[in-house]
């Protein structure tokens, strides 16, 4: 799949709607409310690492609801991203196993020269690094025969000496590869708070036409630092960012509410999905 | 080549506490081992040290928590030592890429430290049991047939797979394919085990069993 085909595939992809991140803790509730939840995002790495029953579970799920796989271990910024052929092979197998419009992962480094860092870390924003990212995206898209969608991450610190800002970097990667963007508005909000810049400025510079998915989650403030903990309801400031960004994302396909812990009240998550649907319908985009 | 070295230096900073300490004291000398261009070396030296340190601490906590989850009973027994042993492990073995090689390397260090620091023998026994349990969990979780577990020096015991038979006969906490379990408490070498029976879409139904530690 070349950049033109990837761009067209993303353009043609159906609008999936609002949904939730699929986690075992809330699997039953998701299935019970599948009329209200329009799409689910599954953790690709959990399936790839899992047994046959995990593969079967996701295939069964895909028969009930549209499924988008979302990974964390592609490490698209690594110079040796493509050395991890078993991982790419497993991803290619997954793309044959179930039907999905695109594959998403993070704009980050998670593995470097054989070392698993164990967390999403920032990419150095230079021309040389851009060439590496572009080459990696092209190979992944060709391998999976699906467009790749890159998610903005929370950045604990910036690597000095960059030749462009993150928005410019991502815009250039999108222009050259036809990949899409997954705009995590909570991460944008947290980066703004921790690094001291207005999130709206980042949204203005980013090519929102390439955004095909949005993530919303709740973060927490720990020792004066905001953390993307996925453990709380979505903050009001993030909802405001969502309302600002929504009309400017004409190619939006899905909005996912992410939660990784504190699932005590599923009704809270469901009301957040309803709120997304209400806002989206109000903007009359789909 | 240079970006490769830049990323390698970054990963050393993230994962190796001793490298970070050397870098703070003598940045030029520490970075000499990498073939960095001047702008790359400048970028690393200009990193916000306080933020980097806070990030690395969080990362260490997260990575050690994954191992602690495998050695829950042992970690409870050795308390604060677990974290410092993890630090030692990450200094020595940060180049190990995949699970379960990480688990194996850490287990070797753990057994050694338990013996060296004079913990009672049942602590090492518990650590060994937890190690086997985690390895089995890994391989069976990936759908590997129990017969393939021979390579790990393990064999089936009364329909269940148990860590090397005779010495652990009294340990009722054998691994059953499709089940996960969790050591809840350790007192005088007695282990209480909780089995989770996964249903089709939810793993929340629990069946409680009890067993004695070897």
mmCIF file of C-alpha atoms in Angstrom, chain A residues 24-127:
data_model
loop_
_atom_site.group_PDB
_atom_site.id
_atom_site.type_symbol
_atom_site.label_atom_id
_atom_site.label_comp_id
_atom_site.label_asym_id
_atom_site.label_seq_id
_atom_site.Cartn_x
_atom_site.Cartn_y
_atom_site.Cartn_z
ATOM 1 C CA UNK A 24 -11.700 -7.683 30.042
ATOM 2 C CA UNK A 25 -13.043 -5.915 33.140
ATOM 3 C CA UNK A 26 -15.851 -4.269 31.181
ATOM 4 C CA UNK A 27 -16.257 -6.816 28.388
ATOM 5 C CA UNK A 28 -19.598 -8.062 29.654
ATOM 6 C CA UNK A 29 -21.050 -4.558 30.016
ATOM 7 C CA UNK A 30 -19.837 -3.581 26.552
ATOM 8 C CA UNK A 31 -21.650 -6.561 25.058
ATOM 9 C CA UNK A 32 -24.779 -5.737 27.039
ATOM 10 C CA UNK A 33 -24.792 -2.164 25.676
ATOM 11 C CA UNK A 34 -23.662 -2.817 22.130
ATOM 12 C CA UNK A 35 -26.568 -0.784 20.689
ATOM 13 C CA UNK A 36 -25.179 2.342 22.308
ATOM 14 C CA UNK A 37 -21.493 1.588 21.813
ATOM 15 C CA UNK A 38 -20.816 1.926 18.119
ATOM 16 C CA UNK A 39 -17.192 0.774 17.988
ATOM 17 C CA UNK A 40 -14.563 -0.793 20.259
ATOM 18 C CA UNK A 41 -10.824 -0.428 20.265
ATOM 19 C CA UNK A 42 -8.912 -3.569 21.224
ATOM 20 C CA UNK A 43 -5.329 -3.722 22.507
ATOM 21 C CA UNK A 44 -3.457 -5.388 19.677
ATOM 22 C CA UNK A 45 -0.509 -6.412 21.854
ATOM 23 C CA UNK A 46 -2.784 -8.336 24.194
ATOM 24 C CA UNK A 47 -4.058 -10.370 21.244
ATOM 25 C CA UNK A 48 -0.625 -10.845 19.684
ATOM 26 C CA UNK A 49 0.780 -12.117 22.986
ATOM 27 C CA UNK A 50 -2.347 -14.092 23.771
ATOM 28 C CA UNK A 51 -3.463 -17.644 23.249
ATOM 29 C CA UNK A 52 -5.831 -18.898 20.590
ATOM 30 C CA UNK A 53 -8.811 -18.016 22.770
ATOM 31 C CA UNK A 54 -7.763 -14.324 22.659
ATOM 32 C CA UNK A 55 -7.678 -14.440 18.868
ATOM 33 C CA UNK A 56 -11.066 -16.128 18.813
ATOM 34 C CA UNK A 57 -12.477 -13.632 21.279
ATOM 35 C CA UNK A 58 -11.530 -10.692 19.072
ATOM 36 C CA UNK A 59 -12.915 -12.430 15.992
ATOM 37 C CA UNK A 60 -16.221 -13.053 17.795
ATOM 38 C CA UNK A 61 -16.239 -9.475 18.951
ATOM 39 C CA UNK A 62 -15.650 -8.227 15.400
ATOM 40 C CA UNK A 63 -18.828 -10.054 14.356
ATOM 41 C CA UNK A 64 -20.817 -7.994 16.855
ATOM 42 C CA UNK A 65 -19.162 -4.572 16.725
ATOM 43 C CA UNK A 66 -16.657 -2.763 14.500
ATOM 44 C CA UNK A 67 -13.194 -3.294 15.971
ATOM 45 C CA UNK A 68 -10.100 -1.115 15.690
ATOM 46 C CA UNK A 69 -6.817 -2.690 16.876
ATOM 47 C CA UNK A 70 -4.513 -0.333 18.741
ATOM 48 C CA UNK A 71 -0.889 -1.184 19.517
ATOM 49 C CA UNK A 72 1.893 0.150 21.717
ATOM 50 C CA UNK A 73 4.974 -1.727 20.563
ATOM 51 C CA UNK A 74 5.589 -0.767 16.953
ATOM 52 C CA UNK A 75 8.124 1.864 18.073
ATOM 53 C CA UNK A 76 7.753 3.776 14.834
ATOM 54 C CA UNK A 77 10.594 6.175 15.694
ATOM 55 C CA UNK A 78 13.219 3.465 16.197
ATOM 56 C CA UNK A 79 15.987 3.030 13.676
ATOM 57 C CA UNK A 80 15.473 -0.706 14.123
ATOM 58 C CA UNK A 81 11.658 -0.717 14.160
ATOM 59 C CA UNK A 82 11.590 -3.013 11.148
ATOM 60 C CA UNK A 83 14.083 -5.429 12.662
ATOM 61 C CA UNK A 84 11.290 -6.791 14.831
ATOM 62 C CA UNK A 85 9.929 -9.007 12.094
ATOM 63 C CA UNK A 86 8.010 -11.456 14.358
ATOM 64 C CA UNK A 87 5.973 -8.525 15.653
ATOM 65 C CA UNK A 88 5.216 -7.293 12.134
ATOM 66 C CA UNK A 89 4.406 -10.848 11.045
ATOM 67 C CA UNK A 90 1.927 -11.209 13.901
ATOM 68 C CA UNK A 91 0.362 -7.860 12.990
ATOM 69 C CA UNK A 92 0.032 -8.973 9.371
ATOM 70 C CA UNK A 93 -1.670 -12.149 10.636
ATOM 71 C CA UNK A 94 -4.065 -10.052 12.711
ATOM 72 C CA UNK A 95 -4.933 -7.928 9.685
ATOM 73 C CA UNK A 96 -5.987 -11.103 7.879
ATOM 74 C CA UNK A 97 -7.782 -12.496 10.921
ATOM 75 C CA UNK A 98 -10.268 -9.658 11.382
ATOM 76 C CA UNK A 99 -11.568 -6.799 9.273
ATOM 77 C CA UNK A 100 -10.610 -3.281 10.352
ATOM 78 C CA UNK A 101 -10.230 -0.015 8.435
ATOM 79 C CA UNK A 102 -6.841 1.050 9.820
ATOM 80 C CA UNK A 103 -4.252 0.109 12.417
ATOM 81 C CA UNK A 104 -3.182 2.582 15.084
ATOM 82 C CA UNK A 105 -0.074 2.871 17.219
ATOM 83 C CA UNK A 106 1.865 5.647 18.932
ATOM 84 C CA UNK A 107 4.227 8.263 17.593
ATOM 85 C CA UNK A 108 6.935 7.140 20.000
ATOM 86 C CA UNK A 109 10.007 5.101 20.802
ATOM 87 C CA UNK A 110 9.362 1.993 22.876
ATOM 88 C CA UNK A 111 12.238 -0.209 21.748
ATOM 89 C CA UNK A 112 15.760 0.807 20.876
ATOM 90 C CA UNK A 113 18.473 -1.486 19.522
ATOM 91 C CA UNK A 114 17.219 -4.564 21.292
ATOM 92 C CA UNK A 115 16.216 -2.751 24.457
ATOM 93 C CA UNK A 116 12.584 -2.697 25.457
ATOM 94 C CA UNK A 117 12.118 0.645 27.203
ATOM 95 C CA UNK A 118 8.769 -0.403 28.640
ATOM 96 C CA UNK A 119 7.046 2.928 28.055
ATOM 97 C CA UNK A 120 6.220 5.397 25.305
ATOM 98 C CA UNK A 121 9.078 7.889 25.017
ATOM 99 C CA UNK A 122 9.405 10.985 22.826
ATOM 100 C CA UNK A 123 10.928 11.038 19.373
ATOM 101 C CA UNK A 124 13.645 13.609 18.577
ATOM 102 C CA UNK A 125 12.070 16.049 16.141
ATOM 103 C CA UNK A 126 14.800 16.314 13.497
ATOM 104 C CA UNK A 127 14.974 15.812 9.708
#
